[in-house]
mmCIF file with all atom_site columns, C-alpha atoms in Angstrom:
data_model
loop_
_atom_site.group_PDB
_atom_site.id
_atom_site.type_symbol
_atom_site.label_atom_id
_atom_site.label_alt_id
_atom_site.label_comp_id
_atom_site.label_asym_id
_atom_site.label_entity_id
_atom_site.label_seq_id
_atom_site.pdbx_PDB_ins_code
_atom_site.Cartn_x
_atom_site.Cartn_y
_atom_site.Cartn_z
_atom_site.occupancy
_atom_site.B_iso_or_equiv
_atom_site.pdbx_formal_charge
_atom_site.auth_seq_id
_atom_site.auth_comp_id
_atom_site.auth_asym_id
_atom_site.auth_atom_id
_atom_site.pdbx_PDB_model_num
ATOM 1   C CA . MET A 1 1   ? 101.878 -73.782 335.454 1.00 92.00 ? 1   MET A CA 1
ATOM 2   C CA . ILE A 1 2   ? 100.459 -71.310 332.919 1.00 96.00 ? 2   ILE A CA 1
ATOM 3   C CA . CYS A 1 3   ? 102.583 -70.383 329.907 1.00 97.00 ? 3   CYS A CA 1
ATOM 4   C CA . LEU A 1 4   ? 102.247 -68.626 326.566 1.00 97.00 ? 4   LEU A CA 1
ATOM 5   C CA . ARG A 1 5   ? 103.262 -70.425 323.400 1.00 96.00 ? 5   ARG A CA 1
ATOM 6   C CA . LEU A 1 6   ? 103.387 -69.564 319.737 1.00 95.00 ? 6   LEU A CA 1
ATOM 7   C CA . ILE A 1 7   ? 100.584 -70.755 317.534 1.00 95.00 ? 7   ILE A CA 1
ATOM 8   C CA . ASP A 1 8   ? 101.911 -72.948 314.749 1.00 93.00 ? 8   ASP A CA 1
ATOM 9   C CA . GLN A 1 9   ? 101.051 -75.914 312.536 1.00 94.00 ? 9   GLN A CA 1
ATOM 10  C CA . ASN A 1 10  ? 100.901 -78.157 315.610 1.00 94.00 ? 10  ASN A CA 1
ATOM 11  C CA . ASN A 1 11  ? 98.253  -76.313 317.629 1.00 95.00 ? 11  ASN A CA 1
ATOM 12  C CA . TRP A 1 12  ? 96.314  -73.877 315.413 1.00 95.00 ? 12  TRP A CA 1
ATOM 13  C CA . GLU A 1 13  ? 93.457  -76.295 314.797 1.00 95.00 ? 13  GLU A CA 1
ATOM 14  C CA . GLU A 1 14  ? 93.125  -76.975 318.514 1.00 96.00 ? 14  GLU A CA 1
ATOM 15  C CA . CYS A 1 15  ? 93.106  -73.185 319.112 1.00 96.00 ? 15  CYS A CA 1
ATOM 16  C CA . ILE A 1 16  ? 90.151  -72.661 316.797 1.00 96.00 ? 16  ILE A CA 1
ATOM 17  C CA . LYS A 1 17  ? 88.176  -75.305 318.711 1.00 96.00 ? 17  LYS A CA 1
ATOM 18  C CA . LEU A 1 18  ? 88.398  -73.392 322.013 1.00 95.00 ? 18  LEU A CA 1
ATOM 19  C CA . LYS A 1 19  ? 84.959  -72.106 323.080 1.00 92.00 ? 19  LYS A CA 1
ATOM 20  C CA . LEU A 1 20  ? 83.492  -69.531 325.376 1.00 83.00 ? 20  LEU A CA 1
ATOM 21  C CA . LYS A 1 21  ? 80.372  -70.031 327.440 1.00 82.00 ? 21  LYS A CA 1
ATOM 22  C CA . GLN A 1 22  ? 77.192  -69.465 325.446 1.00 82.00 ? 22  GLN A CA 1
ATOM 23  C CA . GLU A 1 23  ? 76.510  -66.122 327.163 1.00 81.00 ? 23  GLU A CA 1
ATOM 24  C CA . GLN A 1 24  ? 80.063  -64.910 326.348 1.00 82.00 ? 24  GLN A CA 1
ATOM 25  C CA . GLN A 1 25  ? 80.146  -65.713 322.645 1.00 80.00 ? 25  GLN A CA 1
ATOM 26  C CA . ASP A 1 26  ? 79.147  -62.216 321.506 1.00 78.00 ? 26  ASP A CA 1
ATOM 27  C CA . PHE A 1 27  ? 81.989  -60.634 323.498 1.00 86.00 ? 27  PHE A CA 1
ATOM 28  C CA . ILE A 1 28  ? 84.879  -61.569 321.172 1.00 87.00 ? 28  ILE A CA 1
ATOM 29  C CA . ALA A 1 29  ? 85.697  -62.548 317.600 1.00 89.00 ? 29  ALA A CA 1
ATOM 30  C CA . SER A 1 30  ? 86.440  -66.216 316.975 1.00 92.00 ? 30  SER A CA 1
ATOM 31  C CA . ASN A 1 31  ? 89.968  -67.537 317.310 1.00 93.00 ? 31  ASN A CA 1
ATOM 32  C CA . LEU A 1 32  ? 89.823  -68.580 313.641 1.00 94.00 ? 32  LEU A CA 1
ATOM 33  C CA . TYR A 1 33  ? 89.080  -64.971 312.650 1.00 94.00 ? 33  TYR A CA 1
ATOM 34  C CA . SER A 1 34  ? 91.866  -63.706 314.925 1.00 95.00 ? 34  SER A CA 1
ATOM 35  C CA . ILE A 1 35  ? 94.436  -66.131 313.507 1.00 94.00 ? 35  ILE A CA 1
ATOM 36  C CA . ALA A 1 36  ? 93.459  -65.070 309.973 1.00 95.00 ? 36  ALA A CA 1
ATOM 37  C CA . GLU A 1 37  ? 93.658  -61.393 310.977 1.00 94.00 ? 37  GLU A CA 1
ATOM 38  C CA . SER A 1 38  ? 97.191  -61.917 312.326 1.00 95.00 ? 38  SER A CA 1
ATOM 39  C CA . LYS A 1 39  ? 98.292  -63.160 308.894 1.00 93.00 ? 39  LYS A CA 1
ATOM 40  C CA . ILE A 1 40  ? 97.025  -59.963 307.244 1.00 95.00 ? 40  ILE A CA 1
ATOM 41  C CA . PHE A 1 41  ? 98.457  -57.733 309.998 1.00 93.00 ? 41  PHE A CA 1
ATOM 42  C CA . PRO A 1 42  ? 101.792 -59.343 310.936 1.00 88.00 ? 42  PRO A CA 1
ATOM 43  C CA . HIS A 1 43  ? 102.436 -56.875 313.787 1.00 91.00 ? 43  HIS A CA 1
ATOM 44  C CA . LEU A 1 44  ? 99.749  -58.716 315.779 1.00 95.00 ? 44  LEU A CA 1
ATOM 45  C CA . LYS A 1 45  ? 101.088 -61.376 318.125 1.00 96.00 ? 45  LYS A CA 1
ATOM 46  C CA . ILE A 1 46  ? 98.949  -64.453 318.633 1.00 96.00 ? 46  ILE A CA 1
ATOM 47  C CA . LYS A 1 47  ? 99.639  -66.739 321.554 1.00 97.00 ? 47  LYS A CA 1
ATOM 48  C CA . SER A 1 48  ? 98.155  -69.914 322.881 1.00 97.00 ? 48  SER A CA 1
ATOM 49  C CA . ILE A 1 49  ? 97.689  -70.244 326.622 1.00 98.00 ? 49  ILE A CA 1
ATOM 50  C CA . TYR A 1 50  ? 98.636  -73.561 328.193 1.00 98.00 ? 50  TYR A CA 1
ATOM 51  C CA . PHE A 1 51  ? 98.245  -75.037 331.635 1.00 97.00 ? 51  PHE A CA 1
ATOM 52  C CA . SER A 1 52  ? 101.030 -77.588 331.717 1.00 94.00 ? 52  SER A CA 1
ATOM 53  C CA . GLU A 1 53  ? 100.543 -79.378 328.377 1.00 94.00 ? 53  GLU A CA 1
ATOM 54  C CA . GLU A 1 54  ? 96.825  -78.603 328.000 1.00 96.00 ? 54  GLU A CA 1
ATOM 55  C CA . LEU A 1 55  ? 95.651  -75.772 325.741 1.00 97.00 ? 55  LEU A CA 1
ATOM 56  C CA . VAL A 1 56  ? 93.272  -73.571 327.744 1.00 98.00 ? 56  VAL A CA 1
ATOM 57  C CA . GLY A 1 57  ? 93.120  -70.211 325.961 1.00 97.00 ? 57  GLY A CA 1
ATOM 58  C CA . PHE A 1 58  ? 94.090  -67.723 323.276 1.00 97.00 ? 58  PHE A CA 1
ATOM 59  C CA . ALA A 1 59  ? 95.347  -64.135 323.100 1.00 97.00 ? 59  ALA A CA 1
ATOM 60  C CA . MET A 1 60  ? 96.168  -61.571 320.421 1.00 97.00 ? 60  MET A CA 1
ATOM 61  C CA . TYR A 1 61  ? 97.960  -58.296 321.059 1.00 97.00 ? 61  TYR A CA 1
ATOM 62  C CA . GLY A 1 62  ? 100.181 -55.745 319.363 1.00 96.00 ? 62  GLY A CA 1
ATOM 63  C CA . ILE A 1 63  ? 100.910 -52.093 318.756 1.00 96.00 ? 63  ILE A CA 1
ATOM 64  C CA . ASP A 1 64  ? 97.975  -50.170 317.332 1.00 94.00 ? 64  ASP A CA 1
ATOM 65  C CA . SER A 1 65  ? 98.878  -48.132 314.264 1.00 89.00 ? 65  SER A CA 1
ATOM 66  C CA . ASP A 1 66  ? 96.438  -45.368 315.250 1.00 91.00 ? 66  ASP A CA 1
ATOM 67  C CA . ASP A 1 67  ? 97.797  -44.490 318.676 1.00 93.00 ? 67  ASP A CA 1
ATOM 68  C CA . GLY A 1 68  ? 101.173 -46.286 318.862 1.00 94.00 ? 68  GLY A CA 1
ATOM 69  C CA . ASN A 1 69  ? 100.272 -48.149 322.063 1.00 95.00 ? 69  ASN A CA 1
ATOM 70  C CA . TYR A 1 70  ? 100.021 -51.832 322.813 1.00 97.00 ? 70  TYR A CA 1
ATOM 71  C CA . TRP A 1 71  ? 96.468  -53.192 322.756 1.00 97.00 ? 71  TRP A CA 1
ATOM 72  C CA . ILE A 1 72  ? 95.239  -56.573 323.872 1.00 98.00 ? 72  ILE A CA 1
ATOM 73  C CA . TYR A 1 73  ? 92.731  -57.263 321.116 1.00 96.00 ? 73  TYR A CA 1
ATOM 74  C CA . ARG A 1 74  ? 91.643  -60.770 322.044 1.00 96.00 ? 74  ARG A CA 1
ATOM 75  C CA . PHE A 1 75  ? 91.797  -62.758 325.240 1.00 95.00 ? 75  PHE A CA 1
ATOM 76  C CA . MET A 1 76  ? 89.838  -65.862 326.067 1.00 96.00 ? 76  MET A CA 1
ATOM 77  C CA . ILE A 1 77  ? 89.912  -68.919 328.287 1.00 95.00 ? 77  ILE A CA 1
ATOM 78  C CA . ASP A 1 78  ? 87.959  -71.964 327.124 1.00 96.00 ? 78  ASP A CA 1
ATOM 79  C CA . GLU A 1 79  ? 84.669  -72.503 328.959 1.00 94.00 ? 79  GLU A CA 1
ATOM 80  C CA . ARG A 1 80  ? 85.967  -75.758 330.471 1.00 95.00 ? 80  ARG A CA 1
ATOM 81  C CA . PHE A 1 81  ? 88.845  -73.963 332.223 1.00 95.00 ? 81  PHE A CA 1
ATOM 82  C CA . GLN A 1 82  ? 87.274  -70.739 333.448 1.00 93.00 ? 82  GLN A CA 1
ATOM 83  C CA . GLY A 1 83  ? 87.164  -69.977 337.159 1.00 91.00 ? 83  GLY A CA 1
ATOM 84  C CA . ARG A 1 84  ? 90.508  -71.627 337.947 1.00 93.00 ? 84  ARG A CA 1
ATOM 85  C CA . GLY A 1 85  ? 92.727  -68.532 337.929 1.00 94.00 ? 85  GLY A CA 1
ATOM 86  C CA . TYR A 1 86  ? 94.222  -69.329 334.513 1.00 96.00 ? 86  TYR A CA 1
ATOM 87  C CA . GLY A 1 87  ? 92.968  -66.045 333.025 1.00 95.00 ? 87  GLY A CA 1
ATOM 88  C CA . LYS A 1 88  ? 94.625  -63.894 335.667 1.00 96.00 ? 88  LYS A CA 1
ATOM 89  C CA . SER A 1 89  ? 97.911  -65.807 335.407 1.00 97.00 ? 89  SER A CA 1
ATOM 90  C CA . ALA A 1 90  ? 97.848  -65.611 331.601 1.00 97.00 ? 90  ALA A CA 1
ATOM 91  C CA . MET A 1 91  ? 97.052  -61.885 331.610 1.00 98.00 ? 91  MET A CA 1
ATOM 92  C CA . LYS A 1 92  ? 100.038 -61.270 333.905 1.00 97.00 ? 92  LYS A CA 1
ATOM 93  C CA . LEU A 1 93  ? 102.241 -63.194 331.446 1.00 97.00 ? 93  LEU A CA 1
ATOM 94  C CA . ILE A 1 94  ? 100.962 -61.097 328.530 1.00 98.00 ? 94  ILE A CA 1
ATOM 95  C CA . ILE A 1 95  ? 101.724 -57.893 330.443 1.00 97.00 ? 95  ILE A CA 1
ATOM 96  C CA . GLN A 1 96  ? 105.200 -59.247 331.196 1.00 97.00 ? 96  GLN A CA 1
ATOM 97  C CA . ASP A 1 97  ? 105.729 -60.248 327.555 1.00 97.00 ? 97  ASP A CA 1
ATOM 98  C CA . ILE A 1 98  ? 104.861 -56.706 326.479 1.00 97.00 ? 98  ILE A CA 1
ATOM 99  C CA . ALA A 1 99  ? 107.086 -55.229 329.218 1.00 95.00 ? 99  ALA A CA 1
ATOM 100 C CA . ASN A 1 100 ? 110.012 -57.323 327.974 1.00 95.00 ? 100 ASN A CA 1
ATOM 101 C CA . SER A 1 101 ? 109.540 -56.426 324.315 1.00 92.00 ? 101 SER A CA 1
ATOM 102 C CA . ASN A 1 102 ? 111.873 -53.988 322.568 1.00 91.00 ? 102 ASN A CA 1
ATOM 103 C CA . ASP A 1 103 ? 108.898 -51.850 321.546 1.00 91.00 ? 103 ASP A CA 1
ATOM 104 C CA . CYS A 1 104 ? 107.185 -51.680 324.949 1.00 88.00 ? 104 CYS A CA 1
ATOM 105 C CA . THR A 1 105 ? 104.907 -48.677 325.396 1.00 89.00 ? 105 THR A CA 1
ATOM 106 C CA . ASP A 1 106 ? 104.058 -46.859 328.634 1.00 94.00 ? 106 ASP A CA 1
ATOM 107 C CA . VAL A 1 107 ? 100.517 -48.222 328.653 1.00 97.00 ? 107 VAL A CA 1
ATOM 108 C CA . ILE A 1 108 ? 98.472  -51.178 327.435 1.00 98.00 ? 108 ILE A CA 1
ATOM 109 C CA . TRP A 1 109 ? 94.875  -50.691 326.320 1.00 98.00 ? 109 TRP A CA 1
ATOM 110 C CA . LEU A 1 110 ? 92.008  -53.097 325.917 1.00 97.00 ? 110 LEU A CA 1
ATOM 111 C CA . GLY A 1 111 ? 88.313  -52.828 325.241 1.00 95.00 ? 111 GLY A CA 1
ATOM 112 C CA . TYR A 1 112 ? 85.469  -55.073 326.297 1.00 94.00 ? 112 TYR A CA 1
ATOM 113 C CA . GLN A 1 113 ? 81.694  -55.210 326.214 1.00 92.00 ? 113 GLN A CA 1
ATOM 114 C CA . PRO A 1 114 ? 80.303  -53.274 329.197 1.00 93.00 ? 114 PRO A CA 1
ATOM 115 C CA . GLU A 1 115 ? 78.128  -56.249 330.185 1.00 91.00 ? 115 GLU A CA 1
ATOM 116 C CA . ASN A 1 116 ? 81.194  -58.526 330.405 1.00 91.00 ? 116 ASN A CA 1
ATOM 117 C CA . GLU A 1 117 ? 81.373  -58.455 334.203 1.00 91.00 ? 117 GLU A CA 1
ATOM 118 C CA . GLN A 1 118 ? 83.737  -61.428 334.435 1.00 90.00 ? 118 GLN A CA 1
ATOM 119 C CA . GLY A 1 119 ? 86.183  -59.711 332.083 1.00 92.00 ? 119 GLY A CA 1
ATOM 120 C CA . ARG A 1 120 ? 85.895  -56.426 333.992 1.00 95.00 ? 120 ARG A CA 1
ATOM 121 C CA . ARG A 1 121 ? 86.820  -58.125 337.273 1.00 95.00 ? 121 ARG A CA 1
ATOM 122 C CA . LEU A 1 122 ? 89.724  -59.992 335.669 1.00 95.00 ? 122 LEU A CA 1
ATOM 123 C CA . TYR A 1 123 ? 91.218  -56.898 334.032 1.00 97.00 ? 123 TYR A CA 1
ATOM 124 C CA . ALA A 1 124 ? 90.855  -54.832 337.210 1.00 97.00 ? 124 ALA A CA 1
ATOM 125 C CA . SER A 1 125 ? 92.555  -57.590 339.226 1.00 97.00 ? 125 SER A CA 1
ATOM 126 C CA . VAL A 1 126 ? 95.769  -57.221 337.188 1.00 97.00 ? 126 VAL A CA 1
ATOM 127 C CA . GLY A 1 127 ? 95.810  -53.414 337.213 1.00 97.00 ? 127 GLY A CA 1
ATOM 128 C CA . PHE A 1 128 ? 93.647  -52.197 334.315 1.00 98.00 ? 128 PHE A CA 1
ATOM 129 C CA . GLU A 1 129 ? 91.629  -49.074 335.089 1.00 98.00 ? 129 GLU A CA 1
ATOM 130 C CA . GLU A 1 130 ? 88.446  -48.213 333.230 1.00 97.00 ? 130 GLU A CA 1
ATOM 131 C CA . VAL A 1 131 ? 88.557  -44.889 331.412 1.00 97.00 ? 131 VAL A CA 1
ATOM 132 C CA . GLY A 1 132 ? 85.127  -44.800 329.756 1.00 96.00 ? 132 GLY A CA 1
ATOM 133 C CA . ILE A 1 133 ? 83.072  -46.009 326.831 1.00 96.00 ? 133 ILE A CA 1
ATOM 134 C CA . ALA A 1 134 ? 84.650  -45.810 323.366 1.00 94.00 ? 134 ALA A CA 1
ATOM 135 C CA . PRO A 1 135 ? 82.671  -44.412 320.412 1.00 93.00 ? 135 PRO A CA 1
ATOM 136 C CA . TRP A 1 136 ? 82.246  -48.016 319.180 1.00 91.00 ? 136 TRP A CA 1
ATOM 137 C CA . GLY A 1 137 ? 80.565  -49.027 322.455 1.00 93.00 ? 137 GLY A CA 1
ATOM 138 C CA . GLU A 1 138 ? 83.269  -50.927 324.334 1.00 94.00 ? 138 GLU A CA 1
ATOM 139 C CA . MET A 1 139 ? 84.500  -50.083 327.809 1.00 96.00 ? 139 MET A CA 1
ATOM 140 C CA . LEU A 1 140 ? 88.139  -48.991 327.521 1.00 97.00 ? 140 LEU A CA 1
ATOM 141 C CA . ALA A 1 141 ? 90.644  -49.889 330.203 1.00 98.00 ? 141 ALA A CA 1
ATOM 142 C CA . LYS A 1 142 ? 94.286  -48.896 330.540 1.00 98.00 ? 142 LYS A CA 1
ATOM 143 C CA . PHE A 1 143 ? 97.216  -50.568 332.275 1.00 98.00 ? 143 PHE A CA 1
ATOM 144 C CA . SER A 1 144 ? 100.067 -48.174 333.110 1.00 96.00 ? 144 SER A CA 1
ATOM 145 C CA . PHE A 1 145 ? 103.556 -49.463 333.694 1.00 94.00 ? 145 PHE A CA 1
ATOM 146 C CA . PRO A 1 146 ? 105.357 -48.040 336.722 1.00 87.00 ? 146 PRO A CA 1
ATOM 147 C CA . SER A 1 147 ? 107.803 -45.246 335.877 1.00 72.00 ? 147 SER A CA 1
ATOM 148 C CA . GLY A 1 148 ? 111.220 -46.535 334.918 1.00 54.00 ? 148 GLY A CA 1
ATOM 149 C CA . ASN A 1 149 ? 109.991 -49.863 333.537 1.00 51.00 ? 149 ASN A CA 1
#
């Protein structure tokens, strides 16, 4: 059973020890950096991803001050737990968490390195559609909530 949990004094150190595969490490900022960033920008939500009682991943998301939409800024599953469906289950929970929030927007955006094929497949599998390359070089993808959500 995959679930999202807050990051607190009991699990933050374990979160910063999560690792990507060597070939994925340039795709995302470290969890330590992301946790620090969330303290400077308190509108960013940071969540740990658990399978049962085992920490398997990390996510950071929030409303972007530039466009007023939700963005998933960071999402990772530790190298030891990839390929088990945890990422897809966790991404669905993040989408649901955003849908249930009081400040839900009509769409969710994310960006990823164009060579991140594993990420591309994952995001497409939960409903993100690519819209093109951003000026900063990432592929942008958008998830649209059904009307009336």
